[in-house]
GROMACS .gro file of C-alpha atoms in nm:
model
  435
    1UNK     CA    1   0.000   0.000   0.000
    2UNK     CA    2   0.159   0.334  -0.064
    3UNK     CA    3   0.265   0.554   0.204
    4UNK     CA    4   0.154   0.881   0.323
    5UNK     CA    5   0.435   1.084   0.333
    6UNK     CA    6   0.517   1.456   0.330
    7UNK     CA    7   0.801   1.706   0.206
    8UNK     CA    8   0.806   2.076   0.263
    9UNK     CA    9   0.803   2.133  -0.075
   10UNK     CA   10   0.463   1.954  -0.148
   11UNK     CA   11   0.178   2.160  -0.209
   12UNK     CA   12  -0.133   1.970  -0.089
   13UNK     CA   13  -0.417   2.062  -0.273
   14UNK     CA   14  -0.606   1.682  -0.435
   15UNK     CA   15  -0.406   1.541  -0.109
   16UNK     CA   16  -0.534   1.782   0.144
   17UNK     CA   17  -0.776   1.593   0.325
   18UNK     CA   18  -0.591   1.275   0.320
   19UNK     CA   19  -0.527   1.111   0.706
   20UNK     CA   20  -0.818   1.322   0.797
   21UNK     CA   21  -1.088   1.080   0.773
   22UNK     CA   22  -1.252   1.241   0.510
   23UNK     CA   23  -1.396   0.872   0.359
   24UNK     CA   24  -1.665   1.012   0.643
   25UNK     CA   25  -1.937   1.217   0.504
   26UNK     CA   26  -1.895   1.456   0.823
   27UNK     CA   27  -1.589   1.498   0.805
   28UNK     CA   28  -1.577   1.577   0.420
   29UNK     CA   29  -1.826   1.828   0.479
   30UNK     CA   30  -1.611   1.997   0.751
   31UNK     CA   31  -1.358   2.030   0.553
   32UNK     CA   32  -1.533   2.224   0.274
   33UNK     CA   33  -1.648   1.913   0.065
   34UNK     CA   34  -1.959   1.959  -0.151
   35UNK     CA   35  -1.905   2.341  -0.172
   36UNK     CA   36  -1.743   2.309  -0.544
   37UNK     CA   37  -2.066   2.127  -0.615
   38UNK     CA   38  -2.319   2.390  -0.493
   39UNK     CA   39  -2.092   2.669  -0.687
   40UNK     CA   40  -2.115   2.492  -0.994
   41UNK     CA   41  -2.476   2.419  -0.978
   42UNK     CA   42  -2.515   2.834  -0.909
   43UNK     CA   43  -2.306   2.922  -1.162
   44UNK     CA   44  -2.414   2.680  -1.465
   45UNK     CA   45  -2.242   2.454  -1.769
   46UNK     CA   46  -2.048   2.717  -1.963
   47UNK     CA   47  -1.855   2.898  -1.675
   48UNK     CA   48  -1.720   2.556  -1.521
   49UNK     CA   49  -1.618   2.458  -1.893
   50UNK     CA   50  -1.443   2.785  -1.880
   51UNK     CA   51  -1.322   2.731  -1.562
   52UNK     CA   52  -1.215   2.436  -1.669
   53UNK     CA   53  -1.017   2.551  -1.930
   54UNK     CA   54  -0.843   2.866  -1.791
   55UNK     CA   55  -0.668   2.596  -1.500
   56UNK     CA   56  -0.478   2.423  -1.767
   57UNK     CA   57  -0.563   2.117  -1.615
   58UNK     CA   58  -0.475   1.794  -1.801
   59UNK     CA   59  -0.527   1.442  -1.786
   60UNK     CA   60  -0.379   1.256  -1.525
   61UNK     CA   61  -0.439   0.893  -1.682
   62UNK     CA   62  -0.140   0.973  -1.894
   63UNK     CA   63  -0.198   1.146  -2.243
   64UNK     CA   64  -0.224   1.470  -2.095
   65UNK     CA   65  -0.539   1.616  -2.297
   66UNK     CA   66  -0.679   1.966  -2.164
   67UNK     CA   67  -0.969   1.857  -1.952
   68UNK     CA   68  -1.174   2.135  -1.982
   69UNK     CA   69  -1.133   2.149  -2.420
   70UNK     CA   70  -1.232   1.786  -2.388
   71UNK     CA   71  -1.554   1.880  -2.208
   72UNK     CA   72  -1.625   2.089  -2.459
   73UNK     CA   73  -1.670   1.855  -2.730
   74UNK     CA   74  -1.950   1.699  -2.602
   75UNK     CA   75  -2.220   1.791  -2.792
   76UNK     CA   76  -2.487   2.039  -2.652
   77UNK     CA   77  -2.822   1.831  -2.760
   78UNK     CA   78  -2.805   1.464  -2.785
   79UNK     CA   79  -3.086   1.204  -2.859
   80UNK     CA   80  -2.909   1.003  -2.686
   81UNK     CA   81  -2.838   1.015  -2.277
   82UNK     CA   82  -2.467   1.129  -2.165
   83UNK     CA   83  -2.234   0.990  -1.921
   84UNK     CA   84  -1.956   1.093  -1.711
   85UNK     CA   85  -1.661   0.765  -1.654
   86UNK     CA   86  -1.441   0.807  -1.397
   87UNK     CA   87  -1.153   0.557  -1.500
   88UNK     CA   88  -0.991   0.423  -1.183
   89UNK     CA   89  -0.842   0.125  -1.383
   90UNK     CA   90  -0.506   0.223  -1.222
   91UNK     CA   91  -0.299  -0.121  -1.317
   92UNK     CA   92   0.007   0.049  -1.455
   93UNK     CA   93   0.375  -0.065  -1.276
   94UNK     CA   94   0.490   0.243  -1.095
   95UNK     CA   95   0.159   0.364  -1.070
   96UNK     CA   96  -0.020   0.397  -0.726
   97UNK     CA   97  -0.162   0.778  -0.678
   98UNK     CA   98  -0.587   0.680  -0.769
   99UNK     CA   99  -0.542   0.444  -0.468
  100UNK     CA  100  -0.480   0.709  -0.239
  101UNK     CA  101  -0.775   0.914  -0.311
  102UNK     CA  102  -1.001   0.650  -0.360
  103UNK     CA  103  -0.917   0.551  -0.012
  104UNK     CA  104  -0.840   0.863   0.171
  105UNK     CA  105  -1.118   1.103  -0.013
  106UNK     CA  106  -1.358   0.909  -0.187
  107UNK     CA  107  -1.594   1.205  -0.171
  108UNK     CA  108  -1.405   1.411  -0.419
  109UNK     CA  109  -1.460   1.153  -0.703
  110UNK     CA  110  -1.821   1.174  -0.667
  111UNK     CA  111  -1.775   1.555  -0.628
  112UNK     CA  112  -1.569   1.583  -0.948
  113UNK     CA  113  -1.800   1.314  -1.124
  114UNK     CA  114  -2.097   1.535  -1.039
  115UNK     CA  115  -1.991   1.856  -1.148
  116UNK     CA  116  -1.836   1.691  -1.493
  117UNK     CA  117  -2.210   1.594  -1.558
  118UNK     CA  118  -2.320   1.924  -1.494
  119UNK     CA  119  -2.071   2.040  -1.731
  120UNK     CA  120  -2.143   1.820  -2.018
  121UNK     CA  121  -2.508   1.738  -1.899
  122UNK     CA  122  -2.533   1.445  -1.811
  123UNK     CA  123  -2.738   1.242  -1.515
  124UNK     CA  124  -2.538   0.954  -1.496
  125UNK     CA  125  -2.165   0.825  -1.385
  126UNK     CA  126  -2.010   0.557  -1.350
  127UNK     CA  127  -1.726   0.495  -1.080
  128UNK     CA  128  -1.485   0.212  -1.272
  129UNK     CA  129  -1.234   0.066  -1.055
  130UNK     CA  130  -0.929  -0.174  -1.107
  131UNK     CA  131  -1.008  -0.548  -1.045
  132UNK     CA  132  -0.797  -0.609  -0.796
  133UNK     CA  133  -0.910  -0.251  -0.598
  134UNK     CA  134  -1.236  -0.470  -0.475
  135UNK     CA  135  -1.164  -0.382  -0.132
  136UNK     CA  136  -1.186  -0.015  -0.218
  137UNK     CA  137  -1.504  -0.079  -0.369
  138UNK     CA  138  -1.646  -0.098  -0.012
  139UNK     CA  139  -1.540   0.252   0.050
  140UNK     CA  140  -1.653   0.417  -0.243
  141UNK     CA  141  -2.017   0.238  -0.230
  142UNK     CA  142  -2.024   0.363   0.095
  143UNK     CA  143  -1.960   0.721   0.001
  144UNK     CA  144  -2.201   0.666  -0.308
  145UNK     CA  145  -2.478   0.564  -0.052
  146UNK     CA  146  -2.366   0.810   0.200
  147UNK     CA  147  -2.378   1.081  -0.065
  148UNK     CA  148  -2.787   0.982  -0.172
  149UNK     CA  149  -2.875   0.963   0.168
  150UNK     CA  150  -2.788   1.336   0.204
  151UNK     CA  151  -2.904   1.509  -0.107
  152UNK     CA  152  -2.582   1.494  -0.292
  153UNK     CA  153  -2.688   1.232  -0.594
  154UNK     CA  154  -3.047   1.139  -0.681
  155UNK     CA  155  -3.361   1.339  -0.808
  156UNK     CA  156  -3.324   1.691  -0.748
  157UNK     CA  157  -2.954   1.731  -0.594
  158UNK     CA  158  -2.960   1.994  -0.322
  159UNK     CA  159  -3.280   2.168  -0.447
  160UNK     CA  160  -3.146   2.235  -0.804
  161UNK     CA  161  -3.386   2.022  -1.016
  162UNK     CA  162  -3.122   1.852  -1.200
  163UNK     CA  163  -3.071   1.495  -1.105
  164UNK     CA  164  -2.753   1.246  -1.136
  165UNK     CA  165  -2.684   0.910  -1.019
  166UNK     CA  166  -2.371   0.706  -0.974
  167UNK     CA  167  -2.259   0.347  -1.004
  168UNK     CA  168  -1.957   0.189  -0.884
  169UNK     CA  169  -1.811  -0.083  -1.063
  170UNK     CA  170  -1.494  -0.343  -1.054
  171UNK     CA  171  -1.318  -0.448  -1.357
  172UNK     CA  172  -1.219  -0.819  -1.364
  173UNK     CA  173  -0.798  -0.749  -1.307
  174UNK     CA  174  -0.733  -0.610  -1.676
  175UNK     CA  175  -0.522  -0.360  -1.765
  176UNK     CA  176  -0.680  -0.326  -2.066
  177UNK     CA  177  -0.934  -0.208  -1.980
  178UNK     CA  178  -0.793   0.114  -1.885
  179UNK     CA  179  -0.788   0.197  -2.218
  180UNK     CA  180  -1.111   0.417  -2.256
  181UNK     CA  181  -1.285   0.249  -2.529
  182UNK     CA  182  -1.202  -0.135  -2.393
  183UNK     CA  183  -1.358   0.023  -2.078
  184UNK     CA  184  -1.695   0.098  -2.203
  185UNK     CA  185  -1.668  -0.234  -2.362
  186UNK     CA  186  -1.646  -0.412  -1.987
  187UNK     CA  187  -1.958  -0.136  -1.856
  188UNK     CA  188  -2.153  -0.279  -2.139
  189UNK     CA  189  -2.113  -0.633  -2.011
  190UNK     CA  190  -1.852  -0.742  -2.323
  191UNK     CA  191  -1.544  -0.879  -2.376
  192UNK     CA  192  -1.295  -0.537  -2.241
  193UNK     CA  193  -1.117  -0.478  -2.627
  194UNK     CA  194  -1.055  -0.127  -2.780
  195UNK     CA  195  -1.277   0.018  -3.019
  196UNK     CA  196  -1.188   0.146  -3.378
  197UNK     CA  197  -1.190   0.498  -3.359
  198UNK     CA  198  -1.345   0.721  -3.476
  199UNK     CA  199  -1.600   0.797  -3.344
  200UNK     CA  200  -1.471   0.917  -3.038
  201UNK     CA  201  -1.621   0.883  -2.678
  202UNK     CA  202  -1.747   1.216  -2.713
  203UNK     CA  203  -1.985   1.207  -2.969
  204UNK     CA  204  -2.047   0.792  -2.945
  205UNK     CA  205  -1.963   0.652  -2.601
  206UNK     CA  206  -2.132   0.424  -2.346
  207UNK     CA  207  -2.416   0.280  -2.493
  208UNK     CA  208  -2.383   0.473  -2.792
  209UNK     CA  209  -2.423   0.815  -2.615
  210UNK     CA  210  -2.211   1.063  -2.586
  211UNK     CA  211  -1.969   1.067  -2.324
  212UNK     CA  212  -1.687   1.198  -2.097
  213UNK     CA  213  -1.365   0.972  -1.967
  214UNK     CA  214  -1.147   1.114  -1.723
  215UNK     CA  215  -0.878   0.965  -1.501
  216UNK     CA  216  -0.958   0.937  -1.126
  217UNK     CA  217  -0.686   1.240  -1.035
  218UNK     CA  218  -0.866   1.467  -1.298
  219UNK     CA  219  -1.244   1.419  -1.162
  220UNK     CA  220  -1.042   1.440  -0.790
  221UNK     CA  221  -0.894   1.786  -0.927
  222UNK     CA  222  -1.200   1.922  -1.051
  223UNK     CA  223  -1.369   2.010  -0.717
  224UNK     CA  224  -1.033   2.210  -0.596
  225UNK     CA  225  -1.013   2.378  -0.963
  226UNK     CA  226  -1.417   2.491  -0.902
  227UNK     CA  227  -1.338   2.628  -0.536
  228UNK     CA  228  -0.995   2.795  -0.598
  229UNK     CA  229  -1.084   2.940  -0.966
  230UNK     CA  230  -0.904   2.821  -1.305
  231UNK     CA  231  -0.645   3.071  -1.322
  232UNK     CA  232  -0.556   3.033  -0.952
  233UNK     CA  233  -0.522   2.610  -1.031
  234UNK     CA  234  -0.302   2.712  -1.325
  235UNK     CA  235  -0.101   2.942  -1.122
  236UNK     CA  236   0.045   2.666  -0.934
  237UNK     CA  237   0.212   2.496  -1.201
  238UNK     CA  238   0.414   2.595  -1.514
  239UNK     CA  239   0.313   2.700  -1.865
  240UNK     CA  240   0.045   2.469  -2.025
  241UNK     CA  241   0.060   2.231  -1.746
  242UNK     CA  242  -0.173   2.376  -1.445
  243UNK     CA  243  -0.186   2.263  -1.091
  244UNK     CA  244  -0.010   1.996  -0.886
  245UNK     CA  245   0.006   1.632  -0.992
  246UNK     CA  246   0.052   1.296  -0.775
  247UNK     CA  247   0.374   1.153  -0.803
  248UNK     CA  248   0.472   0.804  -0.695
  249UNK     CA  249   0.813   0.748  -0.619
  250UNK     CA  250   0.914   0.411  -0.624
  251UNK     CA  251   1.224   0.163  -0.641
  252UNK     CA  252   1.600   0.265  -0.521
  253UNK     CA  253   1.520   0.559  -0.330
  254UNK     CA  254   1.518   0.637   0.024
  255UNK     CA  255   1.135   0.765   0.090
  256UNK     CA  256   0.937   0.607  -0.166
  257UNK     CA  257   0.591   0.725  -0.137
  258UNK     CA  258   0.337   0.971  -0.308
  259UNK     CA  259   0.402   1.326  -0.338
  260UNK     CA  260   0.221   1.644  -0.412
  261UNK     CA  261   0.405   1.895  -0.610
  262UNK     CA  262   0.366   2.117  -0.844
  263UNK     CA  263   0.352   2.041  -1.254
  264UNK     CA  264   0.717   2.147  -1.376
  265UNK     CA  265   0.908   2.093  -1.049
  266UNK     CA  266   1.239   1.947  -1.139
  267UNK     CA  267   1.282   1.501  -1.096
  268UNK     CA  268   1.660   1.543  -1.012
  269UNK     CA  269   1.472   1.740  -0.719
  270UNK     CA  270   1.229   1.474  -0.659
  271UNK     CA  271   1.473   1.168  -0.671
  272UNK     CA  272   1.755   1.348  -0.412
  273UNK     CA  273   1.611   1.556  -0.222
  274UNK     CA  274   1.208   1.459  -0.190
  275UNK     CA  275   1.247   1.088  -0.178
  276UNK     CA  276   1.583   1.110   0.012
  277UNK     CA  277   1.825   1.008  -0.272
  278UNK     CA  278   1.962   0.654  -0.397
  279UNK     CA  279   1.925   0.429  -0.151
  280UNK     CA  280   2.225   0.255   0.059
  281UNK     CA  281   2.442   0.534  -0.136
  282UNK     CA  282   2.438   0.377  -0.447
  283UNK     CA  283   2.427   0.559  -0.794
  284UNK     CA  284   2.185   0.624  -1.009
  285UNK     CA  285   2.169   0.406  -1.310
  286UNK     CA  286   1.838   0.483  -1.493
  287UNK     CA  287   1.467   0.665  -1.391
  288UNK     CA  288   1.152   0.565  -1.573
  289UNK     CA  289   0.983   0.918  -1.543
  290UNK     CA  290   0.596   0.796  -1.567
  291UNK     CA  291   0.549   0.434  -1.542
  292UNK     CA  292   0.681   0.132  -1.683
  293UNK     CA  293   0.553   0.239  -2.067
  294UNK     CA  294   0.715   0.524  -2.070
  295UNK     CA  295   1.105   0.545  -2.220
  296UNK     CA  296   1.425   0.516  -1.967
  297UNK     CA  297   1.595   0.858  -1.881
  298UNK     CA  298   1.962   0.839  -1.811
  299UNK     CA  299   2.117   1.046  -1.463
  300UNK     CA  300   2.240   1.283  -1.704
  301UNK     CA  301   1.887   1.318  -1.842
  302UNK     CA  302   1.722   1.422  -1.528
  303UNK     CA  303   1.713   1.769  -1.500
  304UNK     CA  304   1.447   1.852  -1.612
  305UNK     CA  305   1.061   1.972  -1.537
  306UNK     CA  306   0.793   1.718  -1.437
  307UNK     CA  307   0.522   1.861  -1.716
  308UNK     CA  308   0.447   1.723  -2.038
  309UNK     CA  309   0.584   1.904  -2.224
  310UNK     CA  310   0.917   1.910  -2.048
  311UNK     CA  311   0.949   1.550  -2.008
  312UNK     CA  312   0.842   1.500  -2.394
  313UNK     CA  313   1.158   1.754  -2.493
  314UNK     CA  314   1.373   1.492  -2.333
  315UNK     CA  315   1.247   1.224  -2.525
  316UNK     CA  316   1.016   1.063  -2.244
  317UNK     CA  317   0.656   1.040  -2.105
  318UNK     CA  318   0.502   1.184  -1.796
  319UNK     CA  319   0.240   0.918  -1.802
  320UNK     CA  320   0.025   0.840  -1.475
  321UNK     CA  321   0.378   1.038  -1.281
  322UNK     CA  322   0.493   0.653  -1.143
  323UNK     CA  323   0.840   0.761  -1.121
  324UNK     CA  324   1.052   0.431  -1.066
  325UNK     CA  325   1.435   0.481  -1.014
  326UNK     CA  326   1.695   0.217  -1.060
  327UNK     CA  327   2.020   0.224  -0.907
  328UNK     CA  328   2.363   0.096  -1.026
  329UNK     CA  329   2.279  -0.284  -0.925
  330UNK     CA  330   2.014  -0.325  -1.172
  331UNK     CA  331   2.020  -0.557  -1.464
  332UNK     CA  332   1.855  -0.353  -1.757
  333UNK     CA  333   1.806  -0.690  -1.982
  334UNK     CA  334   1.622  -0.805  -1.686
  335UNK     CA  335   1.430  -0.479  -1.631
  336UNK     CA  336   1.316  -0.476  -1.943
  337UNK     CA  337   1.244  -0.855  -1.957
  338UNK     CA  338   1.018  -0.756  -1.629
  339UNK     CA  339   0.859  -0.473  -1.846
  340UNK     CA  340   0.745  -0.679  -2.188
  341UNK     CA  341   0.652  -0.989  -1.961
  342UNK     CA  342   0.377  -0.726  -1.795
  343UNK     CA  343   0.250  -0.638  -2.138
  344UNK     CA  344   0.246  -0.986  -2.284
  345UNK     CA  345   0.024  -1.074  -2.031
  346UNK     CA  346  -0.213  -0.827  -2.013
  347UNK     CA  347  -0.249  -0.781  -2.428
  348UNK     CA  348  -0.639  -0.857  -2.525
  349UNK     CA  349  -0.515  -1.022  -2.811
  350UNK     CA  350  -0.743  -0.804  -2.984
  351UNK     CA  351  -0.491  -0.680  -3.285
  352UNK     CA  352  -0.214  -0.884  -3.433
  353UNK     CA  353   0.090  -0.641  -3.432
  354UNK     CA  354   0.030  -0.642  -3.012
  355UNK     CA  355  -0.062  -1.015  -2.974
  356UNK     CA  356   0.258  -1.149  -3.140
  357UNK     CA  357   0.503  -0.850  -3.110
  358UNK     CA  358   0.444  -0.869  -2.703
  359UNK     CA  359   0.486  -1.249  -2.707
  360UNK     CA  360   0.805  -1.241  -2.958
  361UNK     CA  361   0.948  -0.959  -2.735
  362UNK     CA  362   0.907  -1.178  -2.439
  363UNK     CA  363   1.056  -1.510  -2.589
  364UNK     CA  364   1.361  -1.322  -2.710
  365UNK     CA  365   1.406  -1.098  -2.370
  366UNK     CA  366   1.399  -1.463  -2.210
  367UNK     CA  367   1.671  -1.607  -2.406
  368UNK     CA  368   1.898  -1.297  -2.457
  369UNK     CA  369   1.883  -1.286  -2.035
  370UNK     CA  370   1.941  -1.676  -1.988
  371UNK     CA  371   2.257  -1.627  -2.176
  372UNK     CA  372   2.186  -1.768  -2.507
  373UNK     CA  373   2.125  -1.499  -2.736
  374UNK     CA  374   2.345  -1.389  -3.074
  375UNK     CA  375   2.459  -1.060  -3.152
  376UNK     CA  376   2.173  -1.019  -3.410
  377UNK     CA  377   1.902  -1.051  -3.168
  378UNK     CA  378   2.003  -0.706  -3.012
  379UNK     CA  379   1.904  -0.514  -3.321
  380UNK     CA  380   1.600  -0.765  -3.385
  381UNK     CA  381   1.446  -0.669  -3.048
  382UNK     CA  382   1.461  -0.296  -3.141
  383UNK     CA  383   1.343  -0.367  -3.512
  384UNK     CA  384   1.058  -0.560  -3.362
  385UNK     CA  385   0.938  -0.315  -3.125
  386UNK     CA  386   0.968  -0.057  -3.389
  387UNK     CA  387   0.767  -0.232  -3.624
  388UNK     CA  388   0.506  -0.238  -3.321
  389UNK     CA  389   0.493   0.150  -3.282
  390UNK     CA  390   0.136   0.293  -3.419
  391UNK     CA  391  -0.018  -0.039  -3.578
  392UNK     CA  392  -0.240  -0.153  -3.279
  393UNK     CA  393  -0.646  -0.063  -3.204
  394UNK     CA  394  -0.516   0.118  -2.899
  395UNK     CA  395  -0.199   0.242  -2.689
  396UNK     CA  396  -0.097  -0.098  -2.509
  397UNK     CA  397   0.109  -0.194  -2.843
  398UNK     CA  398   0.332   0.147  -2.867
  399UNK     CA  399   0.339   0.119  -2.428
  400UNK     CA  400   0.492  -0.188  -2.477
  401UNK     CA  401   0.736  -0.097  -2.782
  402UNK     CA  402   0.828   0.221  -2.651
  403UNK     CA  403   1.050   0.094  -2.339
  404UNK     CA  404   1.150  -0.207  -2.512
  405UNK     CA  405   1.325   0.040  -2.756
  406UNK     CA  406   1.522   0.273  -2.546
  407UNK     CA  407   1.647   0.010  -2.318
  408UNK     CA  408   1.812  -0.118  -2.628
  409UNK     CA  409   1.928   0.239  -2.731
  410UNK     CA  410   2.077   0.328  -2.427
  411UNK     CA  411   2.211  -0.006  -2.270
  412UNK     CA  412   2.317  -0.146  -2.545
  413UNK     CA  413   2.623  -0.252  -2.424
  414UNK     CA  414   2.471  -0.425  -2.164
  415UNK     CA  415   2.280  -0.588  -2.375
  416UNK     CA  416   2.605  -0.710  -2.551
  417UNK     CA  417   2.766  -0.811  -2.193
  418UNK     CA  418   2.473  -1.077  -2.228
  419UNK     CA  419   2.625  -1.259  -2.521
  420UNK     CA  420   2.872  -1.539  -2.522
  421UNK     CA  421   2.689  -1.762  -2.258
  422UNK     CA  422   2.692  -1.527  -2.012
  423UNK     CA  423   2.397  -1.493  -1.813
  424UNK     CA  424   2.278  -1.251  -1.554
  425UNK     CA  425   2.393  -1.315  -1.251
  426UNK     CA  426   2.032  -1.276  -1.141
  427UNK     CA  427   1.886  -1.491  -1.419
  428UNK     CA  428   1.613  -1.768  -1.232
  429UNK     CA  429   1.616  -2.173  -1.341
  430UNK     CA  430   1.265  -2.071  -1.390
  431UNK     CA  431   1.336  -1.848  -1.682
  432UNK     CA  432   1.578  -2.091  -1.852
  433UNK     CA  433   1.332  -2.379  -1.814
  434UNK     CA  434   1.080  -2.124  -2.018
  435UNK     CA  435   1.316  -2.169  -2.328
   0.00000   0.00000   0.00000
């Protein structure tokens, strides 16, 4: 479970309730929750859109889309009904902020959820959480129920005469189906595969209506955006990239945990001084800057601003902000064998390119770590990943190419240390008995 930690550089805004017991209706009312709601039903669709938009908020599931210009596509009249998704599928490695608030402040989700619908006008979410979050589940049905039973979802929220409901929902443990359109396909009771696109969510969503997806730490923003204006959200961070974001710290450092700072504030910052530095003393070797699909930055890489922008100048992801560092003792061939065996297993199967790329990838990672792979293999790993790289219904394909090839281009040599019947001093009987 991650920790709750704190640095005096954090700015606590999405995490300012947490270890406050604010799971408890009382206590989330105490502490200001359910005011964003009753502004936004005052002040009306357009002005939180444009709210929305002046905070420079952006997604937090990883592509980084302007929330509030994606609110805005929704179409005004529909024959249809609309929907609001909150996408808690967080199953990424690296990845662990959604936990925290679905545990700690349940109440903001619905908040955000709410106010989304109001924006795009629509009287129904739904509350999607990762498989293996079940025990959360508990929590957030608890809030849902808590939140009825007091005004705040049903017919005629607080005296308004607009009406919204929510549902919470499990997925069945697939990463997948964090993938927006593979997620609707799981709400509508199918098998969880991607969608061919377009049309987009927007105009033809769940059940054919149009509809909003946003990651959990987006709908959890939205409240705080509403309460302490757009531009004042924006404010906090740096050009383009408003706010604070959740960052998870994991691997070779010596405070791993999840950390509220502000969009642009500088990893080498993060990784020494935040989380304590390399643990045991060690060096650095290698940071993956926003969970395990996004490329390997070298120490020399580093310096740079946590935006996306920033972190896409270096060559790199922000992603869901799981910010894994790996020291001097860690076997990149293995790493990356740990990366593509993820992806392998959690590919639908849905699209060819990602069915047998993922599964080649795998079979040659295994070999080339077990000792027994040829000099040619190195450059046949990169070509295959390349060959991977926009040819798949959705993003699992390129999250699983993308590492695959920069672990190649920048350990390369370690790659080569592999050769000659050499095997990683780490390697398991396991793995060779896979061959």
């Amino acid at each position: 479970m991650p920790k709750l930690v704190s640095h005096p550089d954090e700015v606590k805004i999405v995490s300012r309730r947490f270890g406050q017991g604010a799971a408890d209706i009382d206590t989330y009312l105490k502490l200001d929750g359910y005011t964003a709601l009753r502004t936004a039903i005052t002040q009306g669709s357009e002005w939180i859109i444009n709210e929305m938009k002046a905070s420079n908020l952006r997604g937090r599931g990883g592509a980084g889309f302007p929330t509030g210009l994606k609110w805005s596509f929704v179409p005004k009249q529909s024959a249809k009904p609309k929907y609001v998704i909150v996408n808690g599928d967080e199953s990424e490695p690296g990845t662990c902020k959604d936990h925290l608030i679905f545990l700690h402040d349940p109440h903001t989700i619905i908040e955000g959820t709410i106010i989304a619908g109001l924006a795009i006008g629509a009287k129904m979410g739904f509350i999607y959480l990762r498989g293996e979050y079940r025990y959360l589940q508990i929590i957030m049905q608890k809030a849902v129920d808590d939140a009825y039973e007091r005004g705040f979802l049903g017919k005629n929220l607080l005296g308004s005469g607009q009406d919204f409901d929510v549902v919470v929902q499990t997925g069945a443990g697939a990463y997948e189906v964090g993938e927006e359109s593979a997620l609707m396909e799981s709400l509508e009771g199918k098998r969880g595969v991607p969608r061919i696109k377009p049309p987009f969510p927007a105009v033809v969503g769940l059940y054919g209506g149009p509809t909003v997806i946003n990651n959990a730490e987006t709908i959890a923003t939205v409240p705080h955006v509403i309460a302490m204006g757009g531009a004042a959200f924006a404010a906090v961070g740096s050009e383009r990239n408003g706010g604070t974001r959740l960052f998870g710290v994991s691997g070779h450092v010596e405070r791993p945990g999840v950390y509220e700072l502000p969009m642009g504030y500088n990893l080498k910052k993060l990784i020494y001084e935040v989380a304590g530095g390399i643990r045991g003393g060690r060096a650095l070797k290698a940071v993956v800057p926003g969970g395990s699909s996004t490329p390997v930055l070298l120490p020399d890489e580093i310096d740079i601003g946590l935006d996306f922008d920033q972190v896409g100048k270096a060559g790199s992801m922000l992603g869901s902000a799981g910010v894994v560092v790996l020291d001097e003792t860690t076997c990149m061939v293995e790493f990356a064998l740990r990366t593509i065996q993820f992806y392998q297993h959690e590919s639908c199967g849905w699209c060819i390119p990602c069915r047998e790329g993922t599964d080649w990838l795998k079979k040659s990672l295994v070999r080339f770590h077990a000792g027994f792979g040829e000099a040619k293999d190195i450059d046949n790993i990169r070509y295959l990943a390349e060959n991977m790289l926009g040819r798949t219904f959705c993003p699992l394909g390129d999250a699983a190419a993308m590492p695959i090839i920069a672990f190649v281009k920048k350990f390369r040599k370690e790659f080569e240390d592999h050769l000659n019947g050499r095997p990683c001093p780490f390697a398991q009987p396991a793995e060779l008995a896979a061959l």
